CSV table of C-alpha atoms and ligand atoms in Angstrom, one decimal:
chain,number,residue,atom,x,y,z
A,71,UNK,CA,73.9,112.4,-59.7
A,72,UNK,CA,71.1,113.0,-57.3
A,73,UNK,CA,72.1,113.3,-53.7
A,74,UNK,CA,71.1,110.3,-51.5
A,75,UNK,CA,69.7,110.5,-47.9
A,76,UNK,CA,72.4,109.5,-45.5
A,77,UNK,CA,70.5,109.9,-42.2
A,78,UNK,CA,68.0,112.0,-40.7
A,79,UNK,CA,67.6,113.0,-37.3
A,80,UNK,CA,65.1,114.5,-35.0
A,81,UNK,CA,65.7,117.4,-32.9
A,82,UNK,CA,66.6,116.4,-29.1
A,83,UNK,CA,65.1,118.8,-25.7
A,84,UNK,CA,68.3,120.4,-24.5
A,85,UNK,CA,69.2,122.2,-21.6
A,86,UNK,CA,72.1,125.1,-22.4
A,87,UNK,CA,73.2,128.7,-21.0
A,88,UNK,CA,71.4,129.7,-18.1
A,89,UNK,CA,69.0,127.8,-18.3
A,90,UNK,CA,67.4,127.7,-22.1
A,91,UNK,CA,65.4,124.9,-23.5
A,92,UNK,CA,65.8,124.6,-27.2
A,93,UNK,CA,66.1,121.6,-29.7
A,94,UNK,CA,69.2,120.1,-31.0
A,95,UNK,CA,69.5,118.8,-34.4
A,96,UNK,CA,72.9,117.5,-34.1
A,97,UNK,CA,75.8,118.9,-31.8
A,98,UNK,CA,78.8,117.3,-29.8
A,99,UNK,CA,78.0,113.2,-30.1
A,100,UNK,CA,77.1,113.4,-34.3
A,101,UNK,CA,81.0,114.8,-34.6
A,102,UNK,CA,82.2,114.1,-37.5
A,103,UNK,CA,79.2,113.5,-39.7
A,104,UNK,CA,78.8,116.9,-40.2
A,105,UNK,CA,81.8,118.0,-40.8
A,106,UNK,CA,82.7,121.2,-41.5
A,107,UNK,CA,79.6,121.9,-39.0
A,108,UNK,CA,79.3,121.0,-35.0
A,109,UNK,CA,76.2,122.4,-34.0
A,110,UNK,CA,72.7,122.8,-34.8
A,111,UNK,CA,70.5,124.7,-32.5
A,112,UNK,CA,66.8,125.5,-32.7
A,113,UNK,CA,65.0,127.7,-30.4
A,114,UNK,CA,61.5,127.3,-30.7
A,115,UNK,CA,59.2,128.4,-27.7
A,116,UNK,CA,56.0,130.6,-26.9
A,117,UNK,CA,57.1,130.5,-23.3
A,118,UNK,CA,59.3,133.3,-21.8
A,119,UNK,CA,60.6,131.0,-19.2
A,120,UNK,CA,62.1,128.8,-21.4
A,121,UNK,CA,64.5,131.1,-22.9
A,122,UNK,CA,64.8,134.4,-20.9
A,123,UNK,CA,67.6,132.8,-19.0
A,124,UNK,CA,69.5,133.5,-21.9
A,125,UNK,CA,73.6,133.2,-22.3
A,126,UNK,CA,75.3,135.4,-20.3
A,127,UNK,CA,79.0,136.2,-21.0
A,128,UNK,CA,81.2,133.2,-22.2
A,129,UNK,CA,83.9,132.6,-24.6
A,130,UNK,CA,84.2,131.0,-28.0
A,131,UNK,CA,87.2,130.0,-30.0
A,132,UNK,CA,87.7,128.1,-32.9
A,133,UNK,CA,84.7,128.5,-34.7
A,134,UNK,CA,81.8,130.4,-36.4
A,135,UNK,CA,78.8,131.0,-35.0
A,136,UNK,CA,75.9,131.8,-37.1
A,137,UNK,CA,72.7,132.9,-35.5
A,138,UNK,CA,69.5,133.5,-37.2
A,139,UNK,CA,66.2,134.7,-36.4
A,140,UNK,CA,63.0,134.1,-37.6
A,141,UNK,CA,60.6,136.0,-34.6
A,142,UNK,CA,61.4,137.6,-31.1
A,143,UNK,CA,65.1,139.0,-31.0
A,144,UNK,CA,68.3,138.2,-29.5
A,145,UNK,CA,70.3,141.1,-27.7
A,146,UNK,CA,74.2,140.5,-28.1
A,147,UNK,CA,77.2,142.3,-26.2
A,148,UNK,CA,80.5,141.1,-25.7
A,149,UNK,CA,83.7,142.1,-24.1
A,150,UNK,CA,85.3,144.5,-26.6
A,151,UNK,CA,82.1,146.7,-26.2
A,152,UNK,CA,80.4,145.7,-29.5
A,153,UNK,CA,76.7,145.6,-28.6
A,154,UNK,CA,74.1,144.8,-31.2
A,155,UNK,CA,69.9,143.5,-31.8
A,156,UNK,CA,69.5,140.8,-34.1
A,157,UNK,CA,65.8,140.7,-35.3
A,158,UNK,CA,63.3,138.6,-37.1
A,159,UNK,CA,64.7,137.9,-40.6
A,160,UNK,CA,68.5,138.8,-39.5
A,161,UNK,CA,71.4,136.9,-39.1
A,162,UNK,CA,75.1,137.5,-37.2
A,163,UNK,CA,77.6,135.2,-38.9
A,164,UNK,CA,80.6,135.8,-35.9
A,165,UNK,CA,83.8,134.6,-36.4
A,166,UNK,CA,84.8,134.0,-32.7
A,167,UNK,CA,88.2,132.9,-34.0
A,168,UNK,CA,91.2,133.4,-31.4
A,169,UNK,CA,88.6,134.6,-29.2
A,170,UNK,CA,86.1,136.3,-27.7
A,171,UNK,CA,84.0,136.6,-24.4
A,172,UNK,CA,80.1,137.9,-25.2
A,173,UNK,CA,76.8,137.0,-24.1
A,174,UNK,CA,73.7,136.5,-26.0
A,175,UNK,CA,69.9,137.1,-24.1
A,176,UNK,CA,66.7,136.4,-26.7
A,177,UNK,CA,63.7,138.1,-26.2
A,178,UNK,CA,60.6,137.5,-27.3
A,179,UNK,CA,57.9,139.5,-29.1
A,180,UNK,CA,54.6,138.9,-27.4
A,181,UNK,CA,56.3,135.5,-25.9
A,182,UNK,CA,57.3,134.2,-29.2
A,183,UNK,CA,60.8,133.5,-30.0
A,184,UNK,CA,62.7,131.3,-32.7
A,185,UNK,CA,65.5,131.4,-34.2
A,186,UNK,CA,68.6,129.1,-34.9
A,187,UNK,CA,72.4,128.6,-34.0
A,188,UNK,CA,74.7,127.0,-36.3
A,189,UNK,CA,78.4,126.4,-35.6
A,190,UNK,CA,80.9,126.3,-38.2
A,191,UNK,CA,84.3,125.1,-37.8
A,192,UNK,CA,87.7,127.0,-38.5
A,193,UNK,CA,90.2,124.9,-40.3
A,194,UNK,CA,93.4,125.0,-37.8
A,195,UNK,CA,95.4,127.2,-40.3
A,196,UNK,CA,92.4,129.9,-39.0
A,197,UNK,CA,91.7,128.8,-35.5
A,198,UNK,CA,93.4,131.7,-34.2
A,199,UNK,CA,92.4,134.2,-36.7
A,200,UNK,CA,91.2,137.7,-35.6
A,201,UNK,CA,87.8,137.6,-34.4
A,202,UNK,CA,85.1,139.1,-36.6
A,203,UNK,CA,81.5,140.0,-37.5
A,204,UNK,CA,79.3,140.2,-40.5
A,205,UNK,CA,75.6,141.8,-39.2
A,206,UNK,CA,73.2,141.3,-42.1
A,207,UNK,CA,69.8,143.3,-42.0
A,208,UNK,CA,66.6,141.0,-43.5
A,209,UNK,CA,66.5,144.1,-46.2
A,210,UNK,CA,70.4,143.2,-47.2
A,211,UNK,CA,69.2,139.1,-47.6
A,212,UNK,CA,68.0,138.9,-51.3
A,213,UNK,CA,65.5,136.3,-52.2
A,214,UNK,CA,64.8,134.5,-55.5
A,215,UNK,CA,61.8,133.2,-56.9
A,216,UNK,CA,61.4,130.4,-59.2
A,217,UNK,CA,58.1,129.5,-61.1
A,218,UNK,CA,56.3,131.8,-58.2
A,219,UNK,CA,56.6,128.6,-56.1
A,220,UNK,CA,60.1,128.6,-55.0
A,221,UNK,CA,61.3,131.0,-52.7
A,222,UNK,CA,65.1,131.0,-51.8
A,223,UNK,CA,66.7,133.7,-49.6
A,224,UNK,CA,70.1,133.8,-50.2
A,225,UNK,CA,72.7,134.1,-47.3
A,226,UNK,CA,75.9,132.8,-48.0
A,227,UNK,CA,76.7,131.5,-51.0
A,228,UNK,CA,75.9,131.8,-54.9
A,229,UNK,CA,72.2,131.0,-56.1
A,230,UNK,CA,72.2,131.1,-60.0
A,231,UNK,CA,74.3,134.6,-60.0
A,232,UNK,CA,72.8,135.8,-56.6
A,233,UNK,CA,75.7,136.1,-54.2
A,234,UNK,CA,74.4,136.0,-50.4
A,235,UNK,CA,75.9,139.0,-48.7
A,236,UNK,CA,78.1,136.6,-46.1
A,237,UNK,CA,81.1,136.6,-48.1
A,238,UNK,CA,84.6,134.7,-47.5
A,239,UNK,CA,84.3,132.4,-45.4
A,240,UNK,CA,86.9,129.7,-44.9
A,241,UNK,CA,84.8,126.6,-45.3
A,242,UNK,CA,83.0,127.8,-48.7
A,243,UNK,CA,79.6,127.6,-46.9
A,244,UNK,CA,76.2,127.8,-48.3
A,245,UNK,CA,73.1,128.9,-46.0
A,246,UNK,CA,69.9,129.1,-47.7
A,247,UNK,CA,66.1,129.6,-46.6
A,248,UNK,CA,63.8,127.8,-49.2
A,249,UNK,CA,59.8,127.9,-49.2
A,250,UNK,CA,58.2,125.7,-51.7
A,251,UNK,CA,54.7,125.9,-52.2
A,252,UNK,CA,52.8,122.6,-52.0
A,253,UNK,CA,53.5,120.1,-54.5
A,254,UNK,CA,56.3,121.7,-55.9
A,255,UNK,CA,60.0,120.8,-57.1
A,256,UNK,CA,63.6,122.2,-56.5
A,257,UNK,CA,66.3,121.5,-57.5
A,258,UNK,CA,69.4,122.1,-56.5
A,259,UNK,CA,73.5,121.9,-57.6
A,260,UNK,CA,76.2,121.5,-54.7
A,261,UNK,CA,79.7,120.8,-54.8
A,262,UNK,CA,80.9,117.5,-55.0
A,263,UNK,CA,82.6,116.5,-51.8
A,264,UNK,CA,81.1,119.0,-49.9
A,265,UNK,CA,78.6,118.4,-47.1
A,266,UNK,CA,75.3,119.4,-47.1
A,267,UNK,CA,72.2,119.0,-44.8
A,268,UNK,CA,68.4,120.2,-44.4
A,269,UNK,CA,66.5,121.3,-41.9
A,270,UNK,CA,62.9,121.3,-42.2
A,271,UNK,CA,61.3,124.3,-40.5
A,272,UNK,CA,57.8,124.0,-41.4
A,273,UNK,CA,55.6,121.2,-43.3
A,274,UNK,CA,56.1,117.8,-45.5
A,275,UNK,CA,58.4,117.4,-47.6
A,276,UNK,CA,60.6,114.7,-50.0
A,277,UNK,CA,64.5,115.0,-49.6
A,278,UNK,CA,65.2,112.1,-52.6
A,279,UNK,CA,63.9,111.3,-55.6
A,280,UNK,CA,62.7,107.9,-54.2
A,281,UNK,CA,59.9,109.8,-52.4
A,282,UNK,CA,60.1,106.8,-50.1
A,283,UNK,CA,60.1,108.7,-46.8
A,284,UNK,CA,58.3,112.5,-45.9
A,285,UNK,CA,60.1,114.7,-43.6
A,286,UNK,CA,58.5,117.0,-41.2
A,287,UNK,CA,60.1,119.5,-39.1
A,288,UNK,CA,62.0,119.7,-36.2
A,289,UNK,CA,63.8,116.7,-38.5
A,290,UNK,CA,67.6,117.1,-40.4
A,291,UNK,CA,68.3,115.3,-43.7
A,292,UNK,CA,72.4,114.4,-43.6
A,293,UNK,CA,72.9,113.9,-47.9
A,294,UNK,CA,75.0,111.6,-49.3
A,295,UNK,CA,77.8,112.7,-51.6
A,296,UNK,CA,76.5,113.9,-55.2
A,297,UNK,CA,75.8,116.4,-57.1
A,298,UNK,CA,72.8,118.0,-57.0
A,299,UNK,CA,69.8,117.8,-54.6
A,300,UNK,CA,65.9,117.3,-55.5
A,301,UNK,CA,63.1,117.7,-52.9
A,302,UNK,CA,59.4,117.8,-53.6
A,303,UNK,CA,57.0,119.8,-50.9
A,304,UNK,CA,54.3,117.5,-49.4
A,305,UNK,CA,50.4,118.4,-49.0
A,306,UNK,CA,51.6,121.6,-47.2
A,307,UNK,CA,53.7,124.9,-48.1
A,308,UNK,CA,57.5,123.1,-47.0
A,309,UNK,CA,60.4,125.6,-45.5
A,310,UNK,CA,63.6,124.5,-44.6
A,311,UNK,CA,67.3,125.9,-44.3
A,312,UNK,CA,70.0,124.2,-46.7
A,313,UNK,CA,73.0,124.4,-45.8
A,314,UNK,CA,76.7,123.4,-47.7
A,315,UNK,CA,80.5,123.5,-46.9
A,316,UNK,CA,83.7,122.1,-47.6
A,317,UNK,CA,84.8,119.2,-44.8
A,318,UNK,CA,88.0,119.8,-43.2
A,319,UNK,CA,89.0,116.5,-42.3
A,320,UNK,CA,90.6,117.4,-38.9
A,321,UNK,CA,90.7,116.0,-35.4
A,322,UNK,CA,88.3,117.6,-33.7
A,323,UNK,CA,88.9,118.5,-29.7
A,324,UNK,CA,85.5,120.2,-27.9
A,325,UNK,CA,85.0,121.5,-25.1
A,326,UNK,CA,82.0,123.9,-24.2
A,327,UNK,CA,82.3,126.8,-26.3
A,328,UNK,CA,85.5,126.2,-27.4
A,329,UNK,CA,86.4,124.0,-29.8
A,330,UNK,CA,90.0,123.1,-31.2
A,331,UNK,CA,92.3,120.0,-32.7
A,332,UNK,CA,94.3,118.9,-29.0
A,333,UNK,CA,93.3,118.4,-26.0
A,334,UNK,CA,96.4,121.0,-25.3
A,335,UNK,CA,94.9,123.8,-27.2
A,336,UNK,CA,91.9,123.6,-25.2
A,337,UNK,CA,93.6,123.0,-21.9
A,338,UNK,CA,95.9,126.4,-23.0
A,339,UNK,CA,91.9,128.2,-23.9
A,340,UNK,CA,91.0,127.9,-20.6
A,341,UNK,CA,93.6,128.8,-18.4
A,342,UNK,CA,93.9,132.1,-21.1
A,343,UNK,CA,90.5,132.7,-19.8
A,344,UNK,CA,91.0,131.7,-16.7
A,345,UNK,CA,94.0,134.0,-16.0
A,346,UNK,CA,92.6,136.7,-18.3
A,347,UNK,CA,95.1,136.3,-21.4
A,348,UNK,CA,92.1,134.9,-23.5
A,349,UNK,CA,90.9,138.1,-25.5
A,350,UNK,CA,94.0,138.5,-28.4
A,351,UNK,CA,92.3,141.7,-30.3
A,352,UNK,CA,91.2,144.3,-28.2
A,353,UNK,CA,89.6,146.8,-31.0
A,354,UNK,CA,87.8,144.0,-32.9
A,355,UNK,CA,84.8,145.1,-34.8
B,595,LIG,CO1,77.9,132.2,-27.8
C-alpha cells in the first residue's frame, strides 16, 4: 500500500546559538509526530551575518545529531579534544549519548552556506550510552542511479543492496538524498510502522499518487503508515532528503539541548553540567 500524506509543513525563521538564523521544519512543538525524530534544521543563507555567530560550546544528551552539508563548512570541536571540518557533501552522525559539551561554528564559501541538522532520539535503554562519532567523507557516500533519472545517495540505510556507510544505529534509520530529473518517478519500499518524512530541497514535486497537491521546498511531507512511497518530480529537476526510523513510543522530556523521558533526568543533566560531573567518557572518539 502506497504511503498517504499525513501533513506537510513549511519551514519557520528561527533564532538559535549565538545568534543564527535558519529554518525549522519541525522541532520542539511537532513532538511526537515525528517520532523517533525531534528536530529538523535548515540553514540556508548567502549572508555571513546570519550564521557566523555560530554555536559555541554546549551540551547534548540523549540523542543523535546528524549534520549535513551541502556548501560552506561547519568547524566542530568539543570538550574531549576531538576537532574536525565537515564540508560540502559530508555528514557527522554524533551520538551525543550520556554526554558531551562541543561547539559547532559554519562558515561559508564565498558567503554561501547550507546545510542541515537532524536530531534523532535515543531510546531510554541507550540515553546514557557512550558518546560517539561516525565522520563520513562525500567520497565514502555511494550513490545509485536508476533509469539515469534517479539519483539516490545512500547514507544510512539499505538501498536495493547498497548499504549507507552509517551503520547501527538504535532507531533503524534511513537518510537518503534523491534527485529526480523532471517528470520522473520513484519509488520507494519502507518499513511498516516506521516513520518516514521528506524534505524538499530544491523544485516541484508529488509526494502521493493523487498528485492532488505539488510540494516545493523549504516544505516537509509527514507520510502516513504504509508500505512504500511514490513521488513524481514536477516541471523542474526535484531534490529532497528522505528520511525513515523506527518510533520509540516514549515520553519525551526536552529541554535545550538535552533531551530525556523525566523532568528529573533533565533536572539531574543540568546540575551535572552545572557542577562539572556532566562529561561520563573522557577518551571518547
Ligand atoms: Co550541538
Amino acid at each position: 500500500m502506497n504511503r498517504k500524506i499525513d501533513r506537510i509543513l513549511t519551514s519557520k525563521p528561527t533564532l538559535e546559538g549565538a545568534g543564527v538564523h535558519l529554518l525549522r521544519a519541525f522541532g520542539y512543538n511537532e513532538v511526537p509526530k515525528l517520532d523517533p525524530f525531534l528536530l529538523l534544521d535548515d540553514f540556508h543563507s548567502h549572508n555571513p551575518a546570519d550564521y557566523i555567530a555560530g554555536f559555541p560550546w554546549h551540551p547534548h544528551r540523549g540523542i543523535e545529531t546528524v549534520t549535513y552539508m551541502l556548501e560552506g563548512f561547519v568547524e566542530h570541536g568539543d570538550s574531549m579534544g576531538n576537532k574536525g571540518v565537515i564540508l560540502p557533501g559530508d555528514l557527522q552522525w554524533m551520538t551525543a549519548g550520556s554526554g558531551i559539551i562541543h561547539q559547532e561554528m559554519p562558515k561559508g564559501h564565498n558567503g554561501n552556506m547550507w546545510g542541515f541538522q537532524l536530531w534523532v532520539n535515543l531510546p531510554s535503554t541507550h540515553k546514557m550510552m557512550e558518546p560517539r562519532y561516525r565522520e563520513v567523507k562525500k567520497e565514502q557516500i555511494p550513490a545509485v542511479t536508476i533509469d539515469k533519472n534517479v539519483e539516490i545517495r545512500v547514507i544510512c540505510g539499505n538501498f536495493g543492496g547498497t548499504k549507507g556507510p552509517v551503520r547501527d544505529i538504535i532507531v533503524d534509520p534511513e537518510y537518503l538524498d534523491i534527485t529526480m530529473a523532471k517528470g520522473a518517478e520513484f519509488e520507494h519500499s519502507i518499513k511498516r510502522g516506521y516513520r518516514a518524512f521528506a524534505y524538499v530541497i530544491e523544485g516541484i514535486g508529488y509526494f502521493d499518487t493523487d498528485k492532488e497537491k505539488s510540494i516545493s521546498n523549504e516544505h516537509l511531507v509527514l507520510f502516513k503508515d504504509g508500505d512504500k512511497v511514490k513521488i513524481t518530480a514536477g516541471e523542474r529537476k526535484l531534490r529532497f532528503l528522505l528520511v525513515s526510523g523506527k518510533p520509540l513510543d516514549e515520553p519525551v522530556a526536552w529541554a535545550g539541548p538535552i533531551v530525556m523521558n523525566t523532568q528529573e533526568e533533565l533536572d539531574l543533566a543540568f546540575r551535572e553540567y552545572r557542577n562539572g560531573t556532566f562529561i561520563k567518557n573522557k577518551d571518547t572518539k
